[in-house]
Amino acid sequence: MSSRVKVKQANRMVREQLARERRRRRTIIVSIVAAAALVVAGLVGWAIYANQAPPASFATPAHASKDGTGIVVSTGTATVDFYQDFLCPICKQFESQASSTLDSMVAQKKIALVYHPIAILDDRTNPSGYSTRAAAAAACAADGNKFPEYFRALYDKQPAEGSAGLSNDQLVQIGVGVGLTDNTFAQCVTSQKYANWVAHNTDTAAGKNIQGTPTVLVNGKQIQNTVNALQQAVG
Amino acid sequence: MQVVRLWGATAARLGLAVVFAVAGWSKVTDLAGSGRAVNAYQLLPFSLAKVVGAGLPFVELMLAALLLLGLATRFAAAVAGALLVVYIAAIASVWARGLSIDCGCFGVGGNLAPGQHPNYFWDIARDVGLLAVAVFLLLTPRTVLSVDNYVLGEA
């Protein structure tokens, strides 16, 4: 090999070495930029959520439970907490199976029945948000002393998942059907007075690891969603 | 052979981009729900789960954007792989503890109603498959149609 060729070869090696160096350096810089972009994206998400989070102060409806996250419909020895979403088909199913049992337990003053309307299926209507609107409307019905009646009427007319849900006007009309004829109720429903209360309930329930509906607790202990389990737990 | 690797890596890059874009997008419309989905794993205290749940969809979307552009491909592949390892571990832990939840991988999340059965095996199988793709991309980050080709210069 002539010395000229050797020099050329050596030059090329140096050039390649430098190019590799440059590429490595740029890779590191670009990676740092990318990492920063990911961190910023995460912070943006957190900031958006923090902005959406329900305010610390919100209106609480009449007949609210002691912790403020439920509607008390009866007094009795055993406490039954029923967490439900008005769009949830299994809630409707459980409610229709258990309603007569619950009614007689209420009549015999065996149970303090507390309904906790929460909204975990807001995403399943189009436009989203039926769960919240329905639960907020139910709270308005509590103000009008018609919560149990309205509750049942809402399940009777439950819209399908994936539908638009019931409109606020329809929610008002259902109220009229159970005797909530005054303007206060209609205004309460259309202004979504208790939407933040519902968000608070949902958040509080999730904090207690109640993320599914229906969830039924008897004296604080979760039971299977069957009439049998309910009767056994209440005794 | 070189060409096959080049196009294979490109397909891996774009495939991962699509998966993370779909996963991020499905959660970004309901950040509170995303936080509840993270909380359902019962691995983090609720306050922390809310932070993770709100941030994660945006991180996934940004990661999808990096992969789509082919910017910092090796780094993005490493992050994708790391996320998938965390997801696999979290689902496995839920499975081991006998919890009955929706993984929330593509939205929804939360506890399953009685009568619904979780699909942990398939969730994990899917994530392991995606992890293999991410590792492949990590090892061969050179792809066609990528911004890296312009930014990083000749190899």
mmCIF file of C-alpha atoms in Angstrom:
data_model
loop_
_atom_site.group_PDB
_atom_site.id
_atom_site.type_symbol
_atom_site.label_atom_id
_atom_site.label_comp_id
_atom_site.label_asym_id
_atom_site.label_seq_id
_atom_site.Cartn_x
_atom_site.Cartn_y
_atom_site.Cartn_z
ATOM 1 C CA MET A 1 0.000 0.000 0.000
ATOM 2 C CA SER A 2 1.369 3.369 -0.954
ATOM 3 C CA SER A 3 1.692 6.018 1.685
ATOM 4 C CA ARG A 4 -0.813 8.213 -0.213
ATOM 5 C CA VAL A 5 -3.529 5.607 0.154
ATOM 6 C CA LYS A 6 -2.699 5.231 3.814
ATOM 7 C CA VAL A 7 -3.076 8.953 4.387
ATOM 8 C CA LYS A 8 -6.414 8.989 2.564
ATOM 9 C CA GLN A 9 -7.628 6.108 4.662
ATOM 10 C CA ALA A 10 -6.535 7.779 7.846
ATOM 11 C CA ASN A 11 -8.284 10.989 6.823
ATOM 12 C CA ARG A 12 -11.494 9.158 6.146
ATOM 13 C CA MET A 13 -11.344 7.437 9.500
ATOM 14 C CA VAL A 14 -10.919 10.762 11.233
ATOM 15 C CA ARG A 15 -13.814 12.246 9.305
ATOM 16 C CA GLU A 16 -16.048 9.313 10.168
ATOM 17 C CA GLN A 17 -14.983 9.531 13.763
ATOM 18 C CA LEU A 18 -15.904 13.208 13.852
ATOM 19 C CA ALA A 19 -19.260 12.545 12.168
ATOM 20 C CA ARG A 20 -20.021 9.867 14.741
ATOM 21 C CA GLU A 21 -19.098 12.240 17.521
ATOM 22 C CA ARG A 22 -21.334 14.909 16.062
ATOM 23 C CA ARG A 23 -24.199 12.488 15.687
ATOM 24 C CA ARG A 24 -23.787 11.304 19.244
ATOM 25 C CA ARG A 25 -23.757 14.830 20.561
ATOM 26 C CA ARG A 26 -26.851 15.780 18.599
ATOM 27 C CA THR A 27 -28.625 12.598 19.679
ATOM 28 C CA ILE A 28 -28.054 13.529 23.305
ATOM 29 C CA ILE A 29 -29.340 17.067 22.785
ATOM 30 C CA VAL A 30 -32.404 15.924 20.855
ATOM 31 C CA SER A 31 -33.135 13.303 23.513
ATOM 32 C CA ILE A 32 -32.955 15.907 26.254
ATOM 33 C CA VAL A 33 -35.350 18.105 24.302
ATOM 34 C CA ALA A 34 -37.684 15.138 23.821
ATOM 35 C CA ALA A 35 -37.551 14.309 27.544
ATOM 36 C CA ALA A 36 -38.394 17.908 28.378
ATOM 37 C CA ALA A 37 -41.318 17.789 25.946
ATOM 38 C CA LEU A 38 -42.675 14.671 27.679
ATOM 39 C CA VAL A 39 -42.352 16.251 31.111
ATOM 40 C CA VAL A 40 -44.059 19.435 29.930
ATOM 41 C CA ALA A 41 -46.876 17.375 28.374
ATOM 42 C CA GLY A 42 -47.448 15.618 31.689
ATOM 43 C CA LEU A 43 -47.499 18.921 33.562
ATOM 44 C CA VAL A 44 -49.952 20.377 31.059
ATOM 45 C CA GLY A 45 -52.270 17.426 31.726
ATOM 46 C CA TRP A 46 -52.013 17.951 35.451
ATOM 47 C CA ALA A 47 -52.662 21.692 35.079
ATOM 48 C CA ILE A 48 -55.743 21.082 32.929
ATOM 49 C CA TYR A 49 -57.083 18.573 35.416
ATOM 50 C CA ALA A 50 -56.401 20.872 38.356
ATOM 51 C CA ASN A 51 -58.398 23.539 36.544
ATOM 52 C CA GLN A 52 -61.329 21.206 35.931
ATOM 53 C CA ALA A 53 -61.350 19.778 39.434
ATOM 54 C CA PRO A 54 -64.517 20.613 41.339
ATOM 55 C CA PRO A 55 -64.243 23.644 43.598
ATOM 56 C CA ALA A 56 -63.874 23.005 47.296
ATOM 57 C CA SER A 57 -67.177 24.704 48.030
ATOM 58 C CA PHE A 58 -70.375 23.512 46.404
ATOM 59 C CA ALA A 59 -74.071 23.351 47.126
ATOM 60 C CA THR A 60 -75.261 20.273 49.014
ATOM 61 C CA PRO A 61 -78.867 19.165 48.553
ATOM 62 C CA ALA A 62 -81.451 18.549 51.251
ATOM 63 C CA HIS A 63 -81.482 15.142 52.988
ATOM 64 C CA ALA A 64 -77.712 14.821 52.477
ATOM 65 C CA SER A 65 -75.982 12.200 54.591
ATOM 66 C CA LYS A 66 -73.635 13.171 57.402
ATOM 67 C CA ASP A 67 -70.561 13.014 55.164
ATOM 68 C CA GLY A 68 -72.497 14.964 52.561
ATOM 69 C CA THR A 69 -72.024 12.495 49.718
ATOM 70 C CA GLY A 70 -75.378 10.743 49.742
ATOM 71 C CA ILE A 71 -79.126 11.253 50.039
ATOM 72 C CA VAL A 72 -80.690 9.682 53.119
ATOM 73 C CA VAL A 73 -84.152 8.291 52.431
ATOM 74 C CA SER A 74 -84.877 6.381 55.642
ATOM 75 C CA THR A 75 -83.755 5.720 59.191
ATOM 76 C CA GLY A 76 -83.049 2.310 60.689
ATOM 77 C CA THR A 77 -80.516 0.179 62.502
ATOM 78 C CA ALA A 78 -78.401 -1.069 59.601
ATOM 79 C CA THR A 79 -76.891 1.416 57.161
ATOM 80 C CA VAL A 80 -77.177 0.557 53.479
ATOM 81 C CA ASP A 81 -75.068 2.671 51.127
ATOM 82 C CA PHE A 82 -75.979 2.301 47.485
ATOM 83 C CA TYR A 83 -73.522 3.829 44.991
ATOM 84 C CA GLN A 84 -75.097 4.152 41.588
ATOM 85 C CA ASP A 85 -74.770 5.842 38.202
ATOM 86 C CA PHE A 86 -78.001 6.671 36.390
ATOM 87 C CA LEU A 87 -76.615 5.415 33.071
ATOM 88 C CA CYS A 88 -75.429 2.063 34.448
ATOM 89 C CA PRO A 89 -77.613 -0.805 33.205
ATOM 90 C CA ILE A 90 -76.613 -3.140 36.040
ATOM 91 C CA CYS A 91 -77.650 -0.477 38.549
ATOM 92 C CA LYS A 92 -81.061 -0.464 36.927
ATOM 93 C CA GLN A 93 -81.177 -4.235 37.043
ATOM 94 C CA PHE A 94 -80.182 -4.357 40.719
ATOM 95 C CA GLU A 95 -82.584 -1.562 41.576
ATOM 96 C CA SER A 96 -85.518 -3.368 39.954
ATOM 97 C CA GLN A 97 -84.634 -6.689 41.604
ATOM 98 C CA ALA A 98 -84.060 -5.212 45.043
ATOM 99 C CA SER A 99 -86.613 -2.409 45.139
ATOM 100 C CA SER A 100 -89.429 -4.314 46.846
ATOM 101 C CA THR A 101 -87.006 -5.772 49.405
ATOM 102 C CA LEU A 102 -85.542 -2.332 50.070
ATOM 103 C CA ASP A 103 -89.041 -0.871 50.332
ATOM 104 C CA SER A 104 -90.094 -3.312 53.006
ATOM 105 C CA MET A 105 -86.816 -2.879 54.905
ATOM 106 C CA VAL A 106 -87.397 0.874 54.823
ATOM 107 C CA ALA A 107 -91.016 0.471 55.948
ATOM 108 C CA GLN A 108 -89.944 -1.729 58.868
ATOM 109 C CA LYS A 109 -87.269 0.799 59.827
ATOM 110 C CA LYS A 110 -84.618 -1.878 59.484
ATOM 111 C CA ILE A 111 -82.281 0.180 57.368
ATOM 112 C CA ALA A 112 -80.972 3.690 56.969
ATOM 113 C CA LEU A 113 -80.871 3.777 53.202
ATOM 114 C CA VAL A 114 -78.375 6.190 51.641
ATOM 115 C CA TYR A 115 -78.146 6.673 47.897
ATOM 116 C CA HIS A 116 -74.862 7.958 46.511
ATOM 117 C CA PRO A 117 -75.364 9.240 42.965
ATOM 118 C CA ILE A 118 -71.951 9.234 41.285
ATOM 119 C CA ALA A 119 -70.923 9.852 37.690
ATOM 120 C CA ILE A 120 -68.417 7.390 36.311
ATOM 121 C CA LEU A 121 -70.049 6.875 32.908
ATOM 122 C CA ASP A 122 -70.033 10.468 31.688
ATOM 123 C CA ASP A 123 -67.932 9.320 28.749
ATOM 124 C CA ARG A 124 -70.549 6.839 27.579
ATOM 125 C CA THR A 125 -73.077 9.282 26.235
ATOM 126 C CA ASN A 126 -72.664 11.483 23.227
ATOM 127 C CA PRO A 127 -72.443 14.339 24.083
ATOM 128 C CA SER A 128 -70.822 13.213 27.299
ATOM 129 C CA GLY A 129 -72.097 14.068 30.749
ATOM 130 C CA TYR A 130 -75.504 12.416 31.142
ATOM 131 C CA SER A 131 -74.444 10.653 34.356
ATOM 132 C CA THR A 132 -73.591 13.969 35.970
ATOM 133 C CA ARG A 133 -76.709 15.737 34.708
ATOM 134 C CA ALA A 134 -79.022 12.958 35.875
ATOM 135 C CA ALA A 135 -77.372 12.704 39.293
ATOM 136 C CA ALA A 136 -77.515 16.491 39.714
ATOM 137 C CA ALA A 137 -81.207 16.429 38.758
ATOM 138 C CA ALA A 138 -81.827 13.715 41.361
ATOM 139 C CA ALA A 139 -80.274 15.997 43.976
ATOM 140 C CA CYS A 140 -82.776 18.674 42.907
ATOM 141 C CA ALA A 141 -85.519 16.111 43.496
ATOM 142 C CA ALA A 142 -84.139 15.620 47.028
ATOM 143 C CA ASP A 143 -84.629 19.339 47.601
ATOM 144 C CA GLY A 144 -88.255 18.810 46.544
ATOM 145 C CA ASN A 145 -88.625 15.808 48.913
ATOM 146 C CA LYS A 146 -89.196 13.424 46.005
ATOM 147 C CA PHE A 147 -85.840 11.717 45.699
ATOM 148 C CA PRO A 148 -87.010 8.077 45.871
ATOM 149 C CA GLU A 149 -89.817 8.673 43.365
ATOM 150 C CA TYR A 150 -87.578 10.553 40.982
ATOM 151 C CA PHE A 151 -84.818 7.972 41.373
ATOM 152 C CA ARG A 152 -87.134 5.197 40.218
ATOM 153 C CA ALA A 153 -88.566 7.259 37.399
ATOM 154 C CA LEU A 154 -85.024 7.949 36.126
ATOM 155 C CA TYR A 155 -84.228 4.263 36.046
ATOM 156 C CA ASP A 156 -87.547 3.520 34.341
ATOM 157 C CA LYS A 157 -86.582 5.907 31.568
ATOM 158 C CA GLN A 158 -82.884 5.034 31.511
ATOM 159 C CA PRO A 159 -81.288 5.935 28.164
ATOM 160 C CA ALA A 160 -78.957 3.481 26.436
ATOM 161 C CA GLU A 161 -75.182 3.783 26.681
ATOM 162 C CA GLY A 162 -73.884 5.488 23.568
ATOM 163 C CA SER A 163 -77.049 7.561 23.138
ATOM 164 C CA ALA A 164 -77.338 11.261 23.865
ATOM 165 C CA GLY A 165 -78.971 10.564 27.222
ATOM 166 C CA LEU A 166 -82.035 12.470 28.343
ATOM 167 C CA SER A 167 -82.102 16.218 27.775
ATOM 168 C CA ASN A 168 -82.460 18.627 30.673
ATOM 169 C CA ASP A 169 -86.026 19.280 29.509
ATOM 170 C CA GLN A 170 -86.774 15.576 29.681
ATOM 171 C CA LEU A 171 -85.220 15.435 33.156
ATOM 172 C CA VAL A 172 -87.555 18.245 34.188
ATOM 173 C CA GLN A 173 -90.552 16.476 32.639
ATOM 174 C CA ILE A 174 -89.772 13.271 34.535
ATOM 175 C CA GLY A 175 -89.839 15.401 37.669
ATOM 176 C CA VAL A 176 -93.219 16.802 36.733
ATOM 177 C CA GLY A 177 -94.384 13.189 36.397
ATOM 178 C CA VAL A 178 -93.575 12.512 40.075
ATOM 179 C CA GLY A 179 -95.024 15.784 41.331
ATOM 180 C CA LEU A 180 -92.065 18.144 41.094
ATOM 181 C CA THR A 181 -94.084 20.743 39.301
ATOM 182 C CA ASP A 182 -92.658 23.952 40.714
ATOM 183 C CA ASN A 183 -90.214 26.186 38.941
ATOM 184 C CA THR A 184 -87.506 25.760 41.564
ATOM 185 C CA PHE A 185 -86.986 22.160 40.488
ATOM 186 C CA ALA A 186 -86.882 23.024 36.795
ATOM 187 C CA GLN A 187 -84.388 25.797 37.431
ATOM 188 C CA CYS A 188 -82.275 23.576 39.648
ATOM 189 C CA VAL A 189 -82.101 20.940 36.885
ATOM 190 C CA THR A 190 -81.354 23.274 33.997
ATOM 191 C CA SER A 191 -78.744 25.264 35.927
ATOM 192 C CA GLN A 192 -77.034 22.019 36.979
ATOM 193 C CA LYS A 193 -76.925 23.373 40.499
ATOM 194 C CA TYR A 194 -75.568 20.137 41.961
ATOM 195 C CA ALA A 195 -73.092 19.113 39.237
ATOM 196 C CA ASN A 196 -70.152 19.961 41.513
ATOM 197 C CA TRP A 197 -71.741 18.009 44.321
ATOM 198 C CA VAL A 198 -71.864 14.980 42.012
ATOM 199 C CA ALA A 199 -68.211 15.468 41.030
ATOM 200 C CA HIS A 200 -67.355 15.648 44.723
ATOM 201 C CA ASN A 201 -69.287 12.421 45.436
ATOM 202 C CA THR A 202 -67.564 10.627 42.564
ATOM 203 C CA ASP A 203 -64.176 11.756 43.784
ATOM 204 C CA THR A 204 -64.897 10.813 47.382
ATOM 205 C CA ALA A 205 -66.146 7.383 46.341
ATOM 206 C CA ALA A 206 -63.042 6.765 44.208
ATOM 207 C CA GLY A 207 -60.925 7.735 47.211
ATOM 208 C CA LYS A 208 -62.632 4.884 49.080
ATOM 209 C CA ASN A 209 -61.907 2.572 46.144
ATOM 210 C CA ILE A 210 -65.511 2.549 45.055
ATOM 211 C CA GLN A 211 -65.066 2.872 41.315
ATOM 212 C CA GLY A 212 -67.730 0.612 39.950
ATOM 213 C CA THR A 213 -71.483 0.763 40.087
ATOM 214 C CA PRO A 214 -73.601 -0.571 41.571
ATOM 215 C CA THR A 215 -71.678 -0.850 44.822
ATOM 216 C CA VAL A 216 -73.735 -1.717 47.867
ATOM 217 C CA LEU A 217 -72.351 -1.467 51.383
ATOM 218 C CA VAL A 218 -74.146 -2.764 54.434
ATOM 219 C CA ASN A 219 -72.721 -1.175 57.581
ATOM 220 C CA GLY A 220 -69.692 -0.201 55.555
ATOM 221 C CA LYS A 221 -68.995 -3.662 54.134
ATOM 222 C CA GLN A 222 -69.428 -4.321 50.429
ATOM 223 C CA ILE A 223 -71.884 -7.078 49.550
ATOM 224 C CA GLN A 224 -72.630 -8.985 46.366
ATOM 225 C CA ASN A 225 -75.247 -7.204 44.310
ATOM 226 C CA THR A 226 -78.019 -9.694 44.939
ATOM 227 C CA VAL A 227 -81.213 -9.564 46.958
ATOM 228 C CA ASN A 228 -80.052 -12.619 48.913
ATOM 229 C CA ALA A 229 -76.798 -11.012 49.938
ATOM 230 C CA LEU A 230 -78.693 -7.897 50.931
ATOM 231 C CA GLN A 231 -81.154 -9.818 53.117
ATOM 232 C CA GLN A 232 -78.385 -11.803 54.757
ATOM 233 C CA ALA A 233 -76.270 -8.742 55.486
ATOM 234 C CA VAL A 234 -79.166 -6.735 56.907
ATOM 235 C CA GLY A 235 -80.463 -9.742 58.878
ATOM 236 C CA MET B 1 -31.124 -7.194 4.810
ATOM 237 C CA GLN B 2 -30.264 -3.609 5.662
ATOM 238 C CA VAL B 3 -33.344 -2.438 3.764
ATOM 239 C CA VAL B 4 -35.593 -4.886 5.580
ATOM 240 C CA ARG B 5 -34.353 -3.628 8.930
ATOM 241 C CA LEU B 6 -34.811 -0.032 7.858
ATOM 242 C CA TRP B 7 -38.414 -0.527 6.830
ATOM 243 C CA GLY B 8 -39.129 -2.899 9.693
ATOM 244 C CA ALA B 9 -37.954 -0.280 12.153
ATOM 245 C CA THR B 10 -40.047 2.335 10.374
ATOM 246 C CA ALA B 11 -43.141 0.166 10.688
ATOM 247 C CA ALA B 12 -42.342 -0.403 14.377
ATOM 248 C CA ARG B 13 -41.981 3.335 14.934
ATOM 249 C CA LEU B 14 -45.261 4.236 13.241
ATOM 250 C CA GLY B 15 -47.115 1.299 14.793
ATOM 251 C CA LEU B 16 -46.113 2.358 18.294
ATOM 252 C CA ALA B 17 -47.062 5.936 17.432
ATOM 253 C CA VAL B 18 -50.584 4.857 16.500
ATOM 254 C CA VAL B 19 -51.047 2.714 19.613
ATOM 255 C CA PHE B 20 -49.906 5.466 21.983
ATOM 256 C CA ALA B 21 -51.950 8.068 20.130
ATOM 257 C CA VAL B 22 -55.117 5.982 20.470
ATOM 258 C CA ALA B 23 -54.372 5.168 24.113
ATOM 259 C CA GLY B 24 -53.695 8.802 24.980
ATOM 260 C CA TRP B 25 -56.634 10.174 23.039
ATOM 261 C CA SER B 26 -59.120 7.759 24.621
ATOM 262 C CA LYS B 27 -58.234 9.074 28.077
ATOM 263 C CA VAL B 28 -57.612 12.747 27.430
ATOM 264 C CA THR B 29 -61.316 13.607 27.242
ATOM 265 C CA ASP B 30 -61.973 12.424 30.804
ATOM 266 C CA LEU B 31 -58.989 13.225 33.008
ATOM 267 C CA ALA B 32 -60.912 12.656 36.243
ATOM 268 C CA GLY B 33 -61.918 9.235 34.895
ATOM 269 C CA SER B 34 -58.308 8.552 33.981
ATOM 270 C CA GLY B 35 -57.286 9.322 37.551
ATOM 271 C CA ARG B 36 -59.965 6.935 38.845
ATOM 272 C CA ALA B 37 -58.725 4.267 36.428
ATOM 273 C CA VAL B 38 -55.204 4.603 37.845
ATOM 274 C CA ASN B 39 -56.611 4.552 41.369
ATOM 275 C CA ALA B 40 -58.459 1.297 40.624
ATOM 276 C CA TYR B 41 -55.084 -0.464 40.474
ATOM 277 C CA GLN B 42 -54.728 0.354 44.192
ATOM 278 C CA LEU B 43 -51.001 0.883 43.783
ATOM 279 C CA LEU B 44 -50.878 4.605 44.494
ATOM 280 C CA PRO B 45 -52.662 6.800 47.031
ATOM 281 C CA PHE B 46 -55.642 8.488 45.374
ATOM 282 C CA SER B 47 -54.069 11.953 45.365
ATOM 283 C CA LEU B 48 -51.048 10.632 43.463
ATOM 284 C CA ALA B 49 -53.191 8.470 41.181
ATOM 285 C CA LYS B 50 -55.053 11.614 40.124
ATOM 286 C CA VAL B 51 -51.781 13.296 39.126
ATOM 287 C CA VAL B 52 -50.640 10.255 37.158
ATOM 288 C CA GLY B 53 -54.052 9.836 35.580
ATOM 289 C CA ALA B 54 -54.138 13.442 34.424
ATOM 290 C CA GLY B 55 -50.564 13.532 33.154
ATOM 291 C CA LEU B 56 -50.298 10.128 31.512
ATOM 292 C CA PRO B 57 -52.641 10.715 28.534
ATOM 293 C CA PHE B 58 -50.662 13.818 27.559
ATOM 294 C CA VAL B 59 -47.353 12.005 27.951
ATOM 295 C CA GLU B 60 -48.695 9.230 25.723
ATOM 296 C CA LEU B 61 -49.818 11.731 23.106
ATOM 297 C CA MET B 62 -46.475 13.529 23.156
ATOM 298 C CA LEU B 63 -44.681 10.200 22.871
ATOM 299 C CA ALA B 64 -46.881 9.342 19.895
ATOM 300 C CA ALA B 65 -45.937 12.669 18.291
ATOM 301 C CA LEU B 66 -42.204 11.995 18.787
ATOM 302 C CA LEU B 67 -42.561 8.543 17.258
ATOM 303 C CA LEU B 68 -44.663 9.814 14.397
ATOM 304 C CA LEU B 69 -42.084 12.467 13.557
ATOM 305 C CA GLY B 70 -39.178 10.141 14.181
ATOM 306 C CA LEU B 71 -37.590 12.610 16.559
ATOM 307 C CA ALA B 72 -35.231 11.212 19.206
ATOM 308 C CA THR B 73 -36.360 7.797 18.041
ATOM 309 C CA ARG B 74 -34.078 5.743 20.266
ATOM 310 C CA PHE B 75 -35.023 7.748 23.329
ATOM 311 C CA ALA B 76 -38.730 7.579 22.458
ATOM 312 C CA ALA B 77 -38.468 3.808 21.992
ATOM 313 C CA ALA B 78 -36.829 3.553 25.408
ATOM 314 C CA VAL B 79 -39.620 5.593 27.031
ATOM 315 C CA ALA B 80 -42.273 3.507 25.259
ATOM 316 C CA GLY B 81 -40.574 0.337 26.488
ATOM 317 C CA ALA B 82 -40.309 1.674 30.032
ATOM 318 C CA LEU B 83 -44.005 2.648 30.057
ATOM 319 C CA LEU B 84 -44.973 -0.792 28.779
ATOM 320 C CA VAL B 85 -42.899 -2.484 31.479
ATOM 321 C CA VAL B 86 -44.745 -0.401 34.080
ATOM 322 C CA TYR B 87 -48.129 -1.258 32.505
ATOM 323 C CA ILE B 88 -47.312 -4.969 32.416
ATOM 324 C CA ALA B 89 -46.149 -4.921 36.028
ATOM 325 C CA ALA B 90 -49.258 -3.010 37.132
ATOM 326 C CA ILE B 91 -51.667 -5.378 35.364
ATOM 327 C CA ALA B 92 -49.783 -8.414 36.670
ATOM 328 C CA SER B 93 -49.974 -7.023 40.191
ATOM 329 C CA VAL B 94 -53.725 -6.457 39.891
ATOM 330 C CA TRP B 95 -54.124 -9.984 38.579
ATOM 331 C CA ALA B 96 -52.026 -11.430 41.404
ATOM 332 C CA ARG B 97 -54.062 -9.553 43.998
ATOM 333 C CA GLY B 98 -57.296 -10.836 42.503
ATOM 334 C CA LEU B 99 -58.769 -7.403 41.837
ATOM 335 C CA SER B 100 -61.424 -7.180 39.172
ATOM 336 C CA ILE B 101 -60.842 -4.032 37.141
ATOM 337 C CA ASP B 102 -60.810 -2.776 33.595
ATOM 338 C CA CYS B 103 -57.165 -1.994 32.801
ATOM 339 C CA GLY B 104 -58.190 1.442 31.528
ATOM 340 C CA CYS B 105 -55.539 1.027 28.846
ATOM 341 C CA PHE B 106 -57.750 2.610 26.214
ATOM 342 C CA GLY B 107 -60.130 4.665 28.313
ATOM 343 C CA VAL B 108 -62.952 3.488 30.614
ATOM 344 C CA GLY B 109 -61.204 1.855 33.580
ATOM 345 C CA GLY B 110 -62.504 1.280 37.078
ATOM 346 C CA ASN B 111 -63.940 -1.773 38.735
ATOM 347 C CA LEU B 112 -65.787 -4.291 36.643
ATOM 348 C CA ALA B 113 -69.389 -5.068 37.404
ATOM 349 C CA PRO B 114 -70.053 -8.544 38.730
ATOM 350 C CA GLY B 115 -70.448 -10.946 35.834
ATOM 351 C CA GLN B 116 -67.855 -9.110 33.773
ATOM 352 C CA HIS B 117 -64.511 -10.831 33.612
ATOM 353 C CA PRO B 118 -61.173 -9.097 33.317
ATOM 354 C CA ASN B 119 -58.893 -9.879 30.391
ATOM 355 C CA TYR B 120 -55.575 -9.581 32.152
ATOM 356 C CA PHE B 121 -53.953 -12.301 30.076
ATOM 357 C CA TRP B 122 -54.705 -10.576 26.798
ATOM 358 C CA ASP B 123 -53.874 -7.144 28.175
ATOM 359 C CA ILE B 124 -50.468 -8.426 29.222
ATOM 360 C CA ALA B 125 -49.955 -10.392 25.982
ATOM 361 C CA ARG B 126 -50.682 -7.248 23.985
ATOM 362 C CA ASP B 127 -48.309 -5.160 26.074
ATOM 363 C CA VAL B 128 -45.546 -7.776 25.855
ATOM 364 C CA GLY B 129 -45.933 -7.755 22.059
ATOM 365 C CA LEU B 130 -45.702 -3.967 22.028
ATOM 366 C CA LEU B 131 -42.695 -4.138 24.336
ATOM 367 C CA ALA B 132 -40.939 -6.414 21.829
ATOM 368 C CA VAL B 133 -41.647 -3.847 19.103
ATOM 369 C CA ALA B 134 -40.268 -1.050 21.298
ATOM 370 C CA VAL B 135 -37.103 -3.033 22.056
ATOM 371 C CA PHE B 136 -36.599 -3.726 18.349
ATOM 372 C CA LEU B 137 -36.879 -0.002 17.648
ATOM 373 C CA LEU B 138 -34.508 0.754 20.519
ATOM 374 C CA LEU B 139 -31.891 -1.515 18.941
ATOM 375 C CA THR B 140 -32.441 -0.273 15.371
ATOM 376 C CA PRO B 141 -33.577 3.319 15.709
ATOM 377 C CA ARG B 142 -32.637 4.242 12.138
ATOM 378 C CA THR B 143 -35.823 4.586 10.075
ATOM 379 C CA VAL B 144 -36.938 6.222 6.861
ATOM 380 C CA LEU B 145 -39.109 9.338 6.825
ATOM 381 C CA SER B 146 -37.790 10.521 10.165
ATOM 382 C CA VAL B 147 -36.798 13.943 11.417
ATOM 383 C CA ASP B 148 -33.757 12.332 13.027
ATOM 384 C CA ASN B 149 -32.284 11.821 9.548
ATOM 385 C CA TYR B 150 -32.140 15.569 9.078
ATOM 386 C CA VAL B 151 -31.355 16.653 12.602
ATOM 387 C CA LEU B 152 -28.691 14.132 13.559
ATOM 388 C CA GLY B 153 -26.762 14.229 10.295
ATOM 389 C CA GLU B 154 -24.829 11.444 8.594
ATOM 390 C CA ALA B 155 -23.870 8.438 10.627
#
